[in-house]
Tab-separated table of C-alpha atoms and ligand atoms in Angstrom:
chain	number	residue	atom	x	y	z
A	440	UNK	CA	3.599	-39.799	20.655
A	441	UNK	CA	6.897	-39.232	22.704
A	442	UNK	CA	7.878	-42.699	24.362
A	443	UNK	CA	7.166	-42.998	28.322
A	444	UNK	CA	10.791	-42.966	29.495
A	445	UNK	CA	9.927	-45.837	32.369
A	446	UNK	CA	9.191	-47.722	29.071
A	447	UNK	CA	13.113	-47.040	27.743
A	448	UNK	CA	14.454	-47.793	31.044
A	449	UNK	CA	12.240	-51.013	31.288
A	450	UNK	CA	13.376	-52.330	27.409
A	451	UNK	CA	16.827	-51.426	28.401
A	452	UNK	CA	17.071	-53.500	31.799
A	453	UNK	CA	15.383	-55.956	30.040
A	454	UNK	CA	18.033	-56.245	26.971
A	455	UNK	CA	20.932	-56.302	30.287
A	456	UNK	CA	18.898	-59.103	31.703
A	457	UNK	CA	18.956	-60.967	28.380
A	458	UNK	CA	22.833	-60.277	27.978
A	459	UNK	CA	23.586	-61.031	31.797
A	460	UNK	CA	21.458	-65.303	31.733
A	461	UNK	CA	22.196	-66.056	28.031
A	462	UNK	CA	19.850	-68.499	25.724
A	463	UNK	CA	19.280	-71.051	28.539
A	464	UNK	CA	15.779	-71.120	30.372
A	465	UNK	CA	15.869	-69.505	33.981
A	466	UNK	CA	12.682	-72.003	35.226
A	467	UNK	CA	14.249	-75.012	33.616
A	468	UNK	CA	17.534	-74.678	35.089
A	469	UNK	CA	15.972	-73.509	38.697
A	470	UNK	CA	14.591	-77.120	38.783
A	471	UNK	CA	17.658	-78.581	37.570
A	472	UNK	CA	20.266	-77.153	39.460
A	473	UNK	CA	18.180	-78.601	42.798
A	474	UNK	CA	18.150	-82.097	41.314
A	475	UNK	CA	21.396	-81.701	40.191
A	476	UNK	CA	22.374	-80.788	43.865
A	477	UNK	CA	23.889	-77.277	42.683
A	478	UNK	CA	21.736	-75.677	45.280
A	479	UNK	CA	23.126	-77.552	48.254
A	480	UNK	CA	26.669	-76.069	47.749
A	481	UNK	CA	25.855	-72.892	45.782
A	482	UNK	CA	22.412	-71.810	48.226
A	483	UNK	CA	19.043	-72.020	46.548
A	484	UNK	CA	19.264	-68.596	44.994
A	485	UNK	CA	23.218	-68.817	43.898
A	486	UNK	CA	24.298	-67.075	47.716
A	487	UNK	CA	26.743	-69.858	48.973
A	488	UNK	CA	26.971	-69.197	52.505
A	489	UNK	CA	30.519	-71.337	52.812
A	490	UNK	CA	32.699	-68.963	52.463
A	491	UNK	CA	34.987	-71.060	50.511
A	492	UNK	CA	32.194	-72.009	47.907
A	493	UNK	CA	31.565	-69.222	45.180
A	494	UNK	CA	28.227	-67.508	44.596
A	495	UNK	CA	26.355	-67.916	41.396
A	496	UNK	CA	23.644	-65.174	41.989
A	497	UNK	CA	23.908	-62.361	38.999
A	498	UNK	CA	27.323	-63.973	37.515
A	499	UNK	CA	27.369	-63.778	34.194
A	500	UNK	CA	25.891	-66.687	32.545
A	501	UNK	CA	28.463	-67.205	29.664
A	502	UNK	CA	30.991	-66.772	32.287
A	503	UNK	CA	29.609	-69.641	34.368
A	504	UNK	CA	29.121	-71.961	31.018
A	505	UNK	CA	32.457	-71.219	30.548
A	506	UNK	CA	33.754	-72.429	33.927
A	507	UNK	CA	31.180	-75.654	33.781
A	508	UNK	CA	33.224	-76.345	29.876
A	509	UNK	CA	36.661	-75.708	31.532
A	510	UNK	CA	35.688	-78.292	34.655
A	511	UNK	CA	34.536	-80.880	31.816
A	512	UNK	CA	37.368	-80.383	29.705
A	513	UNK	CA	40.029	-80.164	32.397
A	514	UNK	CA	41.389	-76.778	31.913
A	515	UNK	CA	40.052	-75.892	35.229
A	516	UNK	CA	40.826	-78.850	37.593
A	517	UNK	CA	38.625	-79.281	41.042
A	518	UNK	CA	38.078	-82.579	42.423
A	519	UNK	CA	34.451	-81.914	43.673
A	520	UNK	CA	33.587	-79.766	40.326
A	521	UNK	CA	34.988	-82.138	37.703
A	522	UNK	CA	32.615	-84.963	38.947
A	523	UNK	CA	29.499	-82.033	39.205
A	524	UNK	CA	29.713	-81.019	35.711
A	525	UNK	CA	30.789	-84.182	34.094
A	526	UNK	CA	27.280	-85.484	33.105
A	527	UNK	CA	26.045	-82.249	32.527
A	528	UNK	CA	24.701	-81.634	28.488
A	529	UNK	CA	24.998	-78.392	26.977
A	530	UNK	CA	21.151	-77.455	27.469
A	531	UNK	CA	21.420	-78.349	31.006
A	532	UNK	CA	24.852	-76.003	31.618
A	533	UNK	CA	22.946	-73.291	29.950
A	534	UNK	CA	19.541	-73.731	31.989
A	535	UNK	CA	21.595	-73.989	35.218
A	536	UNK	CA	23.903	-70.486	34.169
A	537	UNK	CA	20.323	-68.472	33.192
A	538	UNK	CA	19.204	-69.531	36.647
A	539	UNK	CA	21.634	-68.266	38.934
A	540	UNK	CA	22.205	-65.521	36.136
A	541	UNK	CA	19.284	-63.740	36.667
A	542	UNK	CA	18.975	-63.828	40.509
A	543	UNK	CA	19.626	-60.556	42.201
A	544	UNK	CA	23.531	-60.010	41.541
A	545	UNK	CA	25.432	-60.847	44.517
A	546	UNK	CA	26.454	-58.161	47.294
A	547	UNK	CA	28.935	-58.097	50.485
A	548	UNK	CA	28.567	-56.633	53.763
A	549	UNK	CA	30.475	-53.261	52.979
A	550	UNK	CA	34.389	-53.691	54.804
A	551	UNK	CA	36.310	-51.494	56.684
A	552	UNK	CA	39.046	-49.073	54.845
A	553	UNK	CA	41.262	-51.599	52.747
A	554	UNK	CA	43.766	-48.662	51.574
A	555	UNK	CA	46.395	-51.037	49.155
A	556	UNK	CA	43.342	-52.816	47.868
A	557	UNK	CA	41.111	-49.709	47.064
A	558	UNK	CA	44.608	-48.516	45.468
A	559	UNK	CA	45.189	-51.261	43.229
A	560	UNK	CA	41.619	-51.988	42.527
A	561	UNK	CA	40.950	-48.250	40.965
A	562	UNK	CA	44.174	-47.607	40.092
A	563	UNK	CA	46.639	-50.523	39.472
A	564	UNK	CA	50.490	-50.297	40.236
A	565	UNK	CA	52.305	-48.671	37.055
A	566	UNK	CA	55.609	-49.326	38.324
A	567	UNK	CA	54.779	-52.737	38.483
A	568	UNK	CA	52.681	-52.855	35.173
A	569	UNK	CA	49.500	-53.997	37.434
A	570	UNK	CA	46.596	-52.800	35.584
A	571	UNK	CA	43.657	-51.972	37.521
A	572	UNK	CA	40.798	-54.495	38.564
A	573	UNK	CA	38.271	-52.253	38.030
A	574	UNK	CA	39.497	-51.620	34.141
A	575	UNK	CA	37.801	-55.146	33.682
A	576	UNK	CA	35.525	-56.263	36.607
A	577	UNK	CA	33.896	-52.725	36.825
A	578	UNK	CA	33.906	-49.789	39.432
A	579	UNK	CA	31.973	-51.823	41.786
A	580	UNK	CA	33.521	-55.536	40.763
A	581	UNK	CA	29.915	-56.421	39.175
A	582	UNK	CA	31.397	-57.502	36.087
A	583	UNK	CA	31.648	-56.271	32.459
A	584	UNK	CA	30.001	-57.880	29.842
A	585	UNK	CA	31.103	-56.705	26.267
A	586	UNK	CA	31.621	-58.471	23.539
A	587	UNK	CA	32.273	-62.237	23.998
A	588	UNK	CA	34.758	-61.953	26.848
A	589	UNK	CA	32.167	-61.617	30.311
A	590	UNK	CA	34.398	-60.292	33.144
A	591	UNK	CA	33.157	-62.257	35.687
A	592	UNK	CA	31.195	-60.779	39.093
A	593	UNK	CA	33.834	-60.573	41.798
A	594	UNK	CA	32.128	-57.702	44.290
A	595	UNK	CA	30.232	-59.406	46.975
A	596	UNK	CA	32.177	-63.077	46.410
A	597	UNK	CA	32.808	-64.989	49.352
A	598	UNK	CA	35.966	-63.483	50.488
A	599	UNK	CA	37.902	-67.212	51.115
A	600	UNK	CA	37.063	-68.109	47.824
A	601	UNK	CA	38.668	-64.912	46.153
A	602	UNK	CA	41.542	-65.510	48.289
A	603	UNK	CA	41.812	-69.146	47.106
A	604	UNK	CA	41.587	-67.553	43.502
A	605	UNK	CA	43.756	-65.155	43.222
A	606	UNK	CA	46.884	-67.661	45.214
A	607	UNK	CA	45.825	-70.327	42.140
A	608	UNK	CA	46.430	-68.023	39.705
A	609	UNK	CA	49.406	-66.338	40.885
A	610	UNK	CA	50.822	-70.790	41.548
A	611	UNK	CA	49.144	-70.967	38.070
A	612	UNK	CA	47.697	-73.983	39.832
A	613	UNK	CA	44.477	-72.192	37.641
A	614	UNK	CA	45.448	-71.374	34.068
A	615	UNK	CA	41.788	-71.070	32.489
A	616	UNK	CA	41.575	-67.539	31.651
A	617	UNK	CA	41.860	-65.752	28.753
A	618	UNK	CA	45.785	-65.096	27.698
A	619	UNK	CA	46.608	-65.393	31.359
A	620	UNK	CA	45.676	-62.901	32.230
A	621	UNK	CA	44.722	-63.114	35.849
A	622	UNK	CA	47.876	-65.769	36.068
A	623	UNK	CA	49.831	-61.935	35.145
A	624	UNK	CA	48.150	-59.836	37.481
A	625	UNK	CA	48.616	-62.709	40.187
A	626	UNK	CA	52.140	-63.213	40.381
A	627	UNK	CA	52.680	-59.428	40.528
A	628	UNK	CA	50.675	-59.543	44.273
A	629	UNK	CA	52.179	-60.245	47.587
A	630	UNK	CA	49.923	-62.431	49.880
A	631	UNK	CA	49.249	-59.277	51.940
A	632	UNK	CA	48.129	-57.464	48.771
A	633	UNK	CA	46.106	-60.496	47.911
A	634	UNK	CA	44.824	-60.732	51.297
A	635	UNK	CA	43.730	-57.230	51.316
A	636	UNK	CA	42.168	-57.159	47.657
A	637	UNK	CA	40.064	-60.274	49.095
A	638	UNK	CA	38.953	-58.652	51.637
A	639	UNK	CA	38.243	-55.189	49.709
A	640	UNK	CA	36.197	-57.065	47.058
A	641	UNK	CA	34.034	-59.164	49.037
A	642	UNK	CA	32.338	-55.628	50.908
A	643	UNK	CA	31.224	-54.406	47.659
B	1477	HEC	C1	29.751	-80.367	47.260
B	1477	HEC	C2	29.686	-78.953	46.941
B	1477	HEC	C3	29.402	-78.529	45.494
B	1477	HEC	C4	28.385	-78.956	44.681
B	1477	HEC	C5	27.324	-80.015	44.962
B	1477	HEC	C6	28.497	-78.157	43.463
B	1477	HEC	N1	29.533	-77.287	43.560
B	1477	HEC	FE1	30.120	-75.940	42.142
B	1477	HEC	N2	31.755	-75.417	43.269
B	1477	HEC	C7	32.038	-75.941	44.509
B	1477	HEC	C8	33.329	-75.424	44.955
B	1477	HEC	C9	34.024	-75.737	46.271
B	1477	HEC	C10	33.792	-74.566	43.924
B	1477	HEC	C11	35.127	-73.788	43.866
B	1477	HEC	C12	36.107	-74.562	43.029
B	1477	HEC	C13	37.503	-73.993	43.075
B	1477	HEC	O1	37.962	-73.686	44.179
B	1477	HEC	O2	38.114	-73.868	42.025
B	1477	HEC	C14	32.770	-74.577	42.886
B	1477	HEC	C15	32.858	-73.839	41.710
B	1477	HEC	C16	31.852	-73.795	40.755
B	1477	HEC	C17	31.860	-72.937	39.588
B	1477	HEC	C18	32.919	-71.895	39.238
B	1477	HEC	C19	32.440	-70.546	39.763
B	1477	HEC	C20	33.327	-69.356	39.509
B	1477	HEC	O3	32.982	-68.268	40.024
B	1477	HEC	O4	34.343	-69.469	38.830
B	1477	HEC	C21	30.707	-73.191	38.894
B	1477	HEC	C22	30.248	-72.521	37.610
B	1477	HEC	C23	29.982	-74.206	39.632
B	1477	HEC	N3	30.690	-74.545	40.754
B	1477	HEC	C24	28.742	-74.722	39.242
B	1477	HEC	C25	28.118	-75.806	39.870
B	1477	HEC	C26	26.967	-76.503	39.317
B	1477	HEC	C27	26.258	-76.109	38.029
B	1477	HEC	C28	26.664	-77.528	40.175
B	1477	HEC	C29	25.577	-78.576	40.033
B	1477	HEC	C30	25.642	-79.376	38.819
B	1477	HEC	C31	27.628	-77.445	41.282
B	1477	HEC	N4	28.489	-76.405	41.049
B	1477	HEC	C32	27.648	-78.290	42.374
B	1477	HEC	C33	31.252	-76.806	45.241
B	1477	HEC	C34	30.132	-77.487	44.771
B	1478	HEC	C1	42.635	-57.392	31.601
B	1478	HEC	C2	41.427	-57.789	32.292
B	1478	HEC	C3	41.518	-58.160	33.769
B	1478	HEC	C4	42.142	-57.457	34.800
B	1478	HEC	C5	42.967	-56.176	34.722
B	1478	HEC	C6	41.835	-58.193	36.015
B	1478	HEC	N1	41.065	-59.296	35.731
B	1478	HEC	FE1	40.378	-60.687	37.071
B	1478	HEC	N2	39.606	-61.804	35.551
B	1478	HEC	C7	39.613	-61.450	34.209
B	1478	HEC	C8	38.971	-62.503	33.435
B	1478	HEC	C9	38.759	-62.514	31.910
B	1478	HEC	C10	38.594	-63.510	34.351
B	1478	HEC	C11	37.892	-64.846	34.022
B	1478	HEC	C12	38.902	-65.896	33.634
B	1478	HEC	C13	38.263	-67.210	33.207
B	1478	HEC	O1	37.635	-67.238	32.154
B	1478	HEC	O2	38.382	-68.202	33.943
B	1478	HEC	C14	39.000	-63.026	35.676
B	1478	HEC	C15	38.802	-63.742	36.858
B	1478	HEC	C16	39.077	-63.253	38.126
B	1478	HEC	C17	38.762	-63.935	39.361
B	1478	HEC	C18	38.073	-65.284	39.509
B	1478	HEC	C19	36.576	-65.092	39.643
B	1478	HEC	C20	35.831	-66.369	39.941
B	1478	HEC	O3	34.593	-66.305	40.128
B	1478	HEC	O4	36.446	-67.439	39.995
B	1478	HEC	C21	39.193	-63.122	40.382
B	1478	HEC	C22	39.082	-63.386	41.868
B	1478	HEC	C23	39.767	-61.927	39.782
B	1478	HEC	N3	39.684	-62.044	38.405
B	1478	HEC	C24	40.302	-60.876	40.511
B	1478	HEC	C25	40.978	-59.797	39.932
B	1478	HEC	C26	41.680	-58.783	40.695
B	1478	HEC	C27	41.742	-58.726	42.204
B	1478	HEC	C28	42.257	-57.927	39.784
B	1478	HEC	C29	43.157	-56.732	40.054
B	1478	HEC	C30	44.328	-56.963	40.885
B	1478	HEC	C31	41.899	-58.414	38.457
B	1478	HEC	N4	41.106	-59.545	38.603
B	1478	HEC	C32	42.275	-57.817	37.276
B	1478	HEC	C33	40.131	-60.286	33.676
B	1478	HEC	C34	40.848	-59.316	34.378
């Protein structure tokens, strides 16, 4: 008997779901990331509405273990963060990520026309040896997860905290990522560029 294709589609949005929140345990880490006052900076389902605060809802899971490890360690330095993830075991940093992993994945009001940051998003800047966003955050800045790098969510971020981003990398005031490569891209932006990229990415 032929397989009902709903029944594909189903198994393979489930294996994505699996990918996307990891081995922690979604209804463990919903209870723990409201005791652990996540939720009051973060929203209750991962949608910060501060626009300075980033959104947790559909990011990558091993992306946001990752940050919560950097924070701990001190690769990525935050004054608020480092004391938030200090007491924080491994189990509990996983439960917390496959919470906010597998709500709904973050989206942005859609912006006006941002013509230098649809440009380098799609595109990059050869002359300048920019490579494009969207070769590693995806054609609609939802991330890319393959193999043990996860390209974290950007479209739909709170646009003030992309902006704040992208200025600490180019500073290399943040220095966390892989290879430096966002410190790379970075420095190659003007502020207007950045500006408009922020802007751009937050609408999708
Ligand atoms: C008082 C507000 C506040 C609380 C409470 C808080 N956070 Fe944060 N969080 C922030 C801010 C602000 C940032 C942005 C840091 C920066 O600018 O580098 C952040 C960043 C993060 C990031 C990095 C996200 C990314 O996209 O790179 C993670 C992961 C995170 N927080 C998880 C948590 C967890 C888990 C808890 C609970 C244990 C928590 N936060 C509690 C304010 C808060
Ligand atoms: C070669 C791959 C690559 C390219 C090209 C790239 N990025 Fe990234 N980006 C990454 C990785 C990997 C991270 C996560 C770094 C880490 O682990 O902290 C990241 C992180 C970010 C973050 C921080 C997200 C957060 O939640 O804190 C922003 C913002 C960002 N990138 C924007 C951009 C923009 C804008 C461009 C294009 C101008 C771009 N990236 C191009 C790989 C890339």
């Amino acid at each position: 008997m032929a397989v009902p294709i709903q029944t594909v589609a189903a198994a393979d949005g489930m294996e994505d779901i699996g990918q996307r929140i990891g081995k922690g345990d979604p209804v463990v880490g919903k209870t723990l990331s409201a005791s652990e006052r996540c939720q009051e900076c973060h929203g209750e389902d991962g949608n910060s509405t501060d626009n300075r605060i980033p959104k947790h809802a559909g990011q990558y899971a091993n992306y946001l273990i990752k940050q919560l490890r950097d924070f701990q360690s001190g690769a990525r330095q935050h004054e608020v963060m480092t004391v938030m993830a200090e007491d924080l075991t491994d189990a509990n940093i996983a439960d917390i990520a496959a919470y906010f992993a597998s709500q709904p994945t973050m989206q942005g009001l859609p912006m006006r026309d941002f013509p230098i940051a649809t440009k380098l998003f799609f595109e990059g800047d050869k002359g300048r040896a920019i490579a494009p966003c969207s070769s590693c955050h995806g054609d609609t800045g939802k991330g890319n997860r393959t193999g043990e790098v996860a390209y974290p969510v950007i479209g739909g971020q709170n646009k003030n905290y992309l902006r704040a981003q992208l200025v600490s990398w180019k500073l290399s005031e943040r220095t966390n990522g892989p290879d430096g490569v966002m410190n790379k891209t970075a420095k190659l932006l003007s502020d207007d560029e950045i500006e408009a990229l922020a802007n751009y990415i937050s609408g999708l």
